[in-house]
XYZ file of C-alpha atoms in Angstrom:
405
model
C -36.882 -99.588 219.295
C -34.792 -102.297 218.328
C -33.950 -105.766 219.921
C -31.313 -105.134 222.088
C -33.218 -102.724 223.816
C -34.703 -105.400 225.590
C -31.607 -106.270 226.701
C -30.751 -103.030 228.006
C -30.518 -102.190 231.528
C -31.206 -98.563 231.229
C -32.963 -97.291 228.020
C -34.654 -93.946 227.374
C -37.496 -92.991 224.235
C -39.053 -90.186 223.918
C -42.128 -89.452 221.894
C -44.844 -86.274 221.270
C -48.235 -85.377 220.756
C -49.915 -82.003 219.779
C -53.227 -80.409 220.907
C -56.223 -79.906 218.909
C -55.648 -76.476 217.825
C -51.753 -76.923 216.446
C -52.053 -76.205 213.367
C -51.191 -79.372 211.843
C -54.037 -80.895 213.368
C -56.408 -78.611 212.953
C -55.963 -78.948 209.299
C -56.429 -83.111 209.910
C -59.272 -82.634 211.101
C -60.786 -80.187 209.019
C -59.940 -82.558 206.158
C -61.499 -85.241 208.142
C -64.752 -83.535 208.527
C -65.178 -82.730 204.705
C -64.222 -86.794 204.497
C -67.031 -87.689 207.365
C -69.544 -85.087 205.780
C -69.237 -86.805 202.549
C -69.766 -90.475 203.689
C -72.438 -89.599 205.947
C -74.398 -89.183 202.671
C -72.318 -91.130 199.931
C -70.335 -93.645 201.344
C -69.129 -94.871 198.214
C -66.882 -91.604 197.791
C -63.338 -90.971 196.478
C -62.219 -88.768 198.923
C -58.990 -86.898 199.373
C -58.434 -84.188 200.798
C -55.660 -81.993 201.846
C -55.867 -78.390 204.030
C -53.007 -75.919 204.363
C -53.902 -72.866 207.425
C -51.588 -70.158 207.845
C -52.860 -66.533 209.218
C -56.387 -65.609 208.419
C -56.372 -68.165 205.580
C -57.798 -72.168 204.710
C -57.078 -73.603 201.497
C -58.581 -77.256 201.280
C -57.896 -78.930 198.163
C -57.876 -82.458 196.744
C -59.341 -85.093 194.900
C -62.866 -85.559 195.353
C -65.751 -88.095 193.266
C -68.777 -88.030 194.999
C -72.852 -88.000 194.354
C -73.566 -85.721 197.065
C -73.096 -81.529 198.352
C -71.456 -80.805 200.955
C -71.023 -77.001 202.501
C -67.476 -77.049 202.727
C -66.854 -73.646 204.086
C -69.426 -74.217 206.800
C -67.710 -77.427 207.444
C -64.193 -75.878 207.650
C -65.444 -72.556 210.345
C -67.372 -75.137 212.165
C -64.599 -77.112 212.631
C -62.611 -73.964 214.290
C -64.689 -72.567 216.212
C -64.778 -76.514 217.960
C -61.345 -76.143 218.294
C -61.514 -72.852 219.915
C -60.464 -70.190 217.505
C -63.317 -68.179 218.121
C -61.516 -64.647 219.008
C -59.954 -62.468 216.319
C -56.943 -61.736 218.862
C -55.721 -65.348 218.370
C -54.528 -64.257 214.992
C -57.086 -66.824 213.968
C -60.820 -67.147 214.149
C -63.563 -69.522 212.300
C -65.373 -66.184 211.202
C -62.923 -63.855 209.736
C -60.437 -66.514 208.312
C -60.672 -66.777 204.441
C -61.539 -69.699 202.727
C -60.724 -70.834 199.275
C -61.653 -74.164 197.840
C -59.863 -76.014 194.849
C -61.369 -80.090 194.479
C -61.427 -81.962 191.173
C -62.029 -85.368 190.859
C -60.100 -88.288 190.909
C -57.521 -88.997 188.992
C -59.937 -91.580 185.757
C -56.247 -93.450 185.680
C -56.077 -94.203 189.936
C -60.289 -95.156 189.445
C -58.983 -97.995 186.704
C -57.245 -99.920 189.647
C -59.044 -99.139 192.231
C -62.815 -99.969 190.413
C -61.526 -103.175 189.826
C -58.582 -105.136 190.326
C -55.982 -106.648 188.600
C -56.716 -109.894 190.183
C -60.520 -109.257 189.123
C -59.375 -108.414 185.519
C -57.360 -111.433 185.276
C -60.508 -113.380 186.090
C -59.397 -115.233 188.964
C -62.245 -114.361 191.143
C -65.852 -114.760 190.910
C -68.368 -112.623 190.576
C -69.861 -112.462 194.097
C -65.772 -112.105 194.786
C -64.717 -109.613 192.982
C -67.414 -107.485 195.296
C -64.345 -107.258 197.624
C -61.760 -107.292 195.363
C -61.194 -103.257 195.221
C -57.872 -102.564 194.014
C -55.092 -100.416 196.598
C -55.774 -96.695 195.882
C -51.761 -96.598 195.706
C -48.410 -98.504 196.676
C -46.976 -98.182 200.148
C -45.995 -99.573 202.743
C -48.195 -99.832 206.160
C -47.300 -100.623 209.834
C -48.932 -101.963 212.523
C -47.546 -102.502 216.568
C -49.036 -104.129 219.532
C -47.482 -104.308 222.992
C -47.895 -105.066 226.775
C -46.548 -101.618 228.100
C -50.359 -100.241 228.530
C -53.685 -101.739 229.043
C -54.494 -100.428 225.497
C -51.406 -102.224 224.174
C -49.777 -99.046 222.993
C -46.547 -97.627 223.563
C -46.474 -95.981 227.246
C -44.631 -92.667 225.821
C -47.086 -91.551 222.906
C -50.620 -92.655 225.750
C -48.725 -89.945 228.169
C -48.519 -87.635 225.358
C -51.944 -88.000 224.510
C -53.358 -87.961 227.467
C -51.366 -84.954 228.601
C -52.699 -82.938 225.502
C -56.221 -84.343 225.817
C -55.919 -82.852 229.522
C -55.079 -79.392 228.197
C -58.185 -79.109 225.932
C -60.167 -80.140 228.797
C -58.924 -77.987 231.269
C -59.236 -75.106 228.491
C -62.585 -75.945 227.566
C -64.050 -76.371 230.835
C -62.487 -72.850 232.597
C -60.148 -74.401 234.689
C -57.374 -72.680 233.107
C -58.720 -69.638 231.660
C -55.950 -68.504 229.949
C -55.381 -71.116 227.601
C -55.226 -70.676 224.336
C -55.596 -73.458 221.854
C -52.598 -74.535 220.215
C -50.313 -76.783 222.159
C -47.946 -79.306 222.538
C -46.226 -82.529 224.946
C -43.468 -84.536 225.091
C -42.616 -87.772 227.746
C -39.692 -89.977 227.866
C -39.881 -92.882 229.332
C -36.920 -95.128 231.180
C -36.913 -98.432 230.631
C -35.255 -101.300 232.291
C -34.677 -104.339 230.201
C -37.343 -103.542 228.089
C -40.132 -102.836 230.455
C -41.327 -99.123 231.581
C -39.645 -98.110 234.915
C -40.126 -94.474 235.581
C -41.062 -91.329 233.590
C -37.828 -89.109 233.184
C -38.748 -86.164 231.490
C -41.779 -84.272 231.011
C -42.130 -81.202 228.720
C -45.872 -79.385 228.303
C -46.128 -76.063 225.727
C -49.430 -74.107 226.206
C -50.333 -71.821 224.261
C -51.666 -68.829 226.445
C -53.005 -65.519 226.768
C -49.879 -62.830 226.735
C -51.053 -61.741 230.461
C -50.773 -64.823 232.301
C -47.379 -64.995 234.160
C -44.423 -67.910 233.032
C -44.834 -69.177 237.077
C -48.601 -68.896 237.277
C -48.607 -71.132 233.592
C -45.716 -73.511 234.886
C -47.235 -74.256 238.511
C -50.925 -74.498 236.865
C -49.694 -77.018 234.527
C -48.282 -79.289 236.669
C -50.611 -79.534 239.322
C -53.713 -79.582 236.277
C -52.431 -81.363 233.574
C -49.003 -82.889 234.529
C -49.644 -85.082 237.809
C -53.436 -84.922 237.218
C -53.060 -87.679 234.225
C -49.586 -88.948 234.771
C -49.005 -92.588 237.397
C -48.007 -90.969 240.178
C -45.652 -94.027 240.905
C -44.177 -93.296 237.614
C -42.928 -90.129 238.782
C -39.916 -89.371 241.225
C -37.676 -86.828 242.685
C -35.646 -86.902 239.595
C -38.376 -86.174 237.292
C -37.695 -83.140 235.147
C -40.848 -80.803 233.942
C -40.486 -78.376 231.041
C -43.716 -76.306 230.857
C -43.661 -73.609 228.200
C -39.703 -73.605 227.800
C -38.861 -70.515 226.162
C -41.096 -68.662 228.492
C -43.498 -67.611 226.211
C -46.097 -68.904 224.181
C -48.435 -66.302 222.701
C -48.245 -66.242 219.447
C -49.690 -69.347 218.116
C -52.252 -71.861 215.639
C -51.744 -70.826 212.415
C -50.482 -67.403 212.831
C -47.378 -69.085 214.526
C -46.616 -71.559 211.720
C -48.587 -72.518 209.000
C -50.403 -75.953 209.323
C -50.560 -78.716 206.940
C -52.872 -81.907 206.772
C -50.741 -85.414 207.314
C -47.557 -83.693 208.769
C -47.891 -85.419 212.347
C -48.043 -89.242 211.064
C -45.541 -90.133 213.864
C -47.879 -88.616 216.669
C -50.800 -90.220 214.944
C -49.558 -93.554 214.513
C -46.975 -95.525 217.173
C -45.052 -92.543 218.669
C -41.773 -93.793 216.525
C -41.417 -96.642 218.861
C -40.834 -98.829 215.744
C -40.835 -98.260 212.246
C -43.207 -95.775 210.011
C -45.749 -96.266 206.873
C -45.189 -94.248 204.177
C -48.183 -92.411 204.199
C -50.482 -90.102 206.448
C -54.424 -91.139 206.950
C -56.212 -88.194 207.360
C -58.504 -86.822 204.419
C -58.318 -90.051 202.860
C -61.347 -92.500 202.186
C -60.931 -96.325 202.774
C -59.798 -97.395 199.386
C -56.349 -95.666 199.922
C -54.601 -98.266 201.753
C -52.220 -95.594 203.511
C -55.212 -95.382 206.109
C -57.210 -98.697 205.743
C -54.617 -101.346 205.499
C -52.829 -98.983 208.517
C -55.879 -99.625 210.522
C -55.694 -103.357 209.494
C -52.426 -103.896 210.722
C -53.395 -102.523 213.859
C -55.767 -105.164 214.197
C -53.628 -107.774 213.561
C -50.835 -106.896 215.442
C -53.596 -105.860 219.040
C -55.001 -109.241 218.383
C -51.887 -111.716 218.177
C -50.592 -109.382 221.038
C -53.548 -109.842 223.273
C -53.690 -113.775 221.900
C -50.201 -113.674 223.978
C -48.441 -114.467 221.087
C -45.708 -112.284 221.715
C -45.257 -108.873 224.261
C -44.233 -106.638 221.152
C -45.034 -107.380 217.322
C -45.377 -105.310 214.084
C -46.629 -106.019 211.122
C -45.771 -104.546 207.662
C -47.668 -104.768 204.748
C -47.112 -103.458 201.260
C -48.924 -103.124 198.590
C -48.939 -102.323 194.694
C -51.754 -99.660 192.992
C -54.754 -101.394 191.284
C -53.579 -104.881 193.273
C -55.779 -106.000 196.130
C -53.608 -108.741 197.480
C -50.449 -107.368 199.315
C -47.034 -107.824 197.845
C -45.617 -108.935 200.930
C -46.146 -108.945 204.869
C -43.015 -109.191 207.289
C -43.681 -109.741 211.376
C -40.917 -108.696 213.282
C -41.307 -109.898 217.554
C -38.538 -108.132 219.394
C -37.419 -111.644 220.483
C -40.744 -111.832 222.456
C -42.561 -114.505 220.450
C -44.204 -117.554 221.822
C -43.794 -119.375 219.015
C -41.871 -119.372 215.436
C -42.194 -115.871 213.458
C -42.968 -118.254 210.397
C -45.926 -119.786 212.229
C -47.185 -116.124 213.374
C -47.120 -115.410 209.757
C -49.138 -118.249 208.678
C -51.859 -117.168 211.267
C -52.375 -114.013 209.978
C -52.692 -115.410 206.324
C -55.134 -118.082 207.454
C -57.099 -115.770 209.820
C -56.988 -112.145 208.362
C -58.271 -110.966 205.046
C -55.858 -108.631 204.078
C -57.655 -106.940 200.625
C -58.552 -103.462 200.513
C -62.432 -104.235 199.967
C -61.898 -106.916 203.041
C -60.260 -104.867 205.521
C -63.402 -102.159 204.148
C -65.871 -104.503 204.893
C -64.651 -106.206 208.011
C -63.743 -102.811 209.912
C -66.751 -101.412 208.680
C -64.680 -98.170 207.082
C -67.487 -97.032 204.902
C -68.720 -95.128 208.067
C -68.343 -91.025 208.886
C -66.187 -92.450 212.221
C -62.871 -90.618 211.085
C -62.821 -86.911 212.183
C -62.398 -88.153 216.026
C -59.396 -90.287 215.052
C -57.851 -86.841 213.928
C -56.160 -86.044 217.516
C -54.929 -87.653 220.192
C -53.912 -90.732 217.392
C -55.622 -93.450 215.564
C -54.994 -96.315 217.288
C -54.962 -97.223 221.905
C -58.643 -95.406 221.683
C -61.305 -96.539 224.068
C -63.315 -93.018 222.999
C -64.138 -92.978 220.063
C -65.611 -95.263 217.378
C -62.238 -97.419 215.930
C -63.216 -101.355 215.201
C -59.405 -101.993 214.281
C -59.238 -101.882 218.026
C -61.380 -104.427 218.853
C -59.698 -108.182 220.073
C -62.357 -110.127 218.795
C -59.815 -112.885 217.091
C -57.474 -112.955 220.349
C -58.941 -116.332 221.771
C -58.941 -117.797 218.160
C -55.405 -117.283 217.796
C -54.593 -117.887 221.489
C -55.726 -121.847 220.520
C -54.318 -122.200 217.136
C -50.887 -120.702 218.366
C -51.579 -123.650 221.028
C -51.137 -121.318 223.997
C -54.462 -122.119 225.816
């Protein structure tokens, strides 16, 4: 979204999620758990890790320096029988699925700037410094958004997403609907009226589901279970359209349907496309690669100057170069909702937020096995799981140095 959407008196966005069991995200999390198994027991690891699922077949494969064993295969069925492919007839099942493995380690010439620094190798920090002064595992570029449309200061479309395909694994998993299957996915777009939500316009729900379940039984479950049990009612009107299972059908699914792929959802993970994208996806990745850490960090920075009232929508990009801890650059774009001067915004951030790879490790506590939860239903607007980049512990900090109270 752009400025002059603010300005707009009738604006529509759109944005999706995907349940548990599409395979996409099944292989995120998968690689997730083989990153979380890892750093329960060597948190110190170089981990990444990618999986590719298509019928009967995992491949995980990656980069991988670690002290430690891990099990991977019983890590990878365990992982889908929790999702639910626990029945040969889904085309897919944690027991007969084959598994092949293929890890080395990581790349010696990545270790050289990611060991230590260039800013350590120059000598400009001291030795109890350079203890935080890991190098970025690669270039990129990372975002971070905060806004007032939710009490999570998220995005409303991509929370409705979630919560709509949060709502199908429940009702899947606890028998409500009993012929769901689980792959899955949503979509909600939102009208907005000079910037602010006004009403939900649209509405589409795909469920995988087992062949003998009827299109009407399926579409008039869904809404009543899934649709209006997690949606504002006031949000919704006569002039709300649904779309359940659109083609009619929706049996052939997970990753007989299409093959799956770790880090191929990063707009569902991240900020729903409401405003720009990173470069890079975060699952199956350790801490030192900035794609996921400095992500995480600019999440924090943008949820606390949001909540500090600084502005009602901000985003943060930061860049930085392989082996170089500092980032290149760091741009904060408000919407035209700041309080107060961009420039001074920026200088907060610099003064208050320690922006290094080993930093953002140490202050977010990333060396933890927290990461296979963040694999659905997004990173960031979670109150479920485990995610300190959500936390607003600086918002009364910057609240008095932007002079706002």
């Amino acid at each position: 979204m752009t400025t002059s959407f603010m300005s707009s008196p009738k604006y529509l966005f759109t944005s999706e999620s995907v349940a548990e069991g599409h395979p996409d995200k099944l292989c995120d999390q998968i690689s997730d758990a083989i990153l979380d198994a890892i750093y329960a027991e060597d948190p110190y690891a170089r981990v990444a890790c990618e999986t590719a699922a298509t019928t009967g077949l995992v491949l995980v494969m990656g980069e991988i320096t670690t002290q430690t064993y891990v099990d991977m295969p019983t890590i990878i069925r365990d992982t889908i029988r929790d999702v639910g492919y626990t029945r040969a007839k889904y085309g897919f099942d944690n027991e007969t699925c084959g598994v092949i493995t293929s890890i080395k380690e990581q790349s010696p010439d990545i270790a050289l700037g990611v060991n230590k620094s260039l800013e350590a190798k120059a000598g400009e920090m001291t030795e109890d410094e350079t203890i935080e002064m890991v190098g970025a595992g690669d270039q990129g570029m990372m975002i971070g958004f905060a806004c007032t449309e939710t009490p999570e200061l998220m995005p409303m479309p991509i929370m409705m997403a979630h919560k709509l395909c949060k709502r199908l694994a429940q009702v899947r998993k606890d028998k409500t609907l009993t012929y769901l299957r689980p792959d899955g996915k949503s979509q909600v777009t939102i009208e907005y009226h000079y910037g602010q939500p006004a009403r939900i316009d649209t509405v589409v729900v795909s469920a995988h589901h087992d062949p003998r379940a009827t299109h009407q039984q399926i579409e008039a479950d869904l809404i009543e279970h899934v649709i209006k049990a997690v949606l504002p009612a006031e949000m919704l009107d006569k002039n709300t359209r649904y779309f359940v299972n659109p083609t009619g059908r929706f049996v052939v699914g997970g990753p007989m349907g299409d093959a799956g792929l770790t880090g191929r959802k990063i707009i569902v993970d991240s900020y729903g496309a409401t405003v720009s994208q990173g470069g890079g996806c975060f699952s199956g990745k350790d801490p030192t690669k900035v794609d996921r850490s400095a992500a995480y960090a600019a999440r924090y920075v943008a949820k606390n100057l949001v909540a500090a009232g600084v502005a009602e929508r901000l985003q943060v990009e930061l860049a930085y170069a392989i082996g170089v801890a500092r980032p290149v650059s760091m741009a904060v774009e408000t919407f035209g909702t700041a309080k107060i001067p961009e420039a001074k915004i920026v200088e907060l951030v610099k003064e208050h937020f320690d922006l290094r790879p080993g930093a953002i490790i140490r202050d977010l506590r990333l060396r933890r096995p927290i990461y296979k939860p963040t694999a659905c239903y997004g990173h960031f607007g979670r109150t479920d799981i485990d995610a300190p980049w959500e936390n607003t512990d600086k918002a009364d900090l910057l609240r008095k140095e932007a002079g706002l109270g």
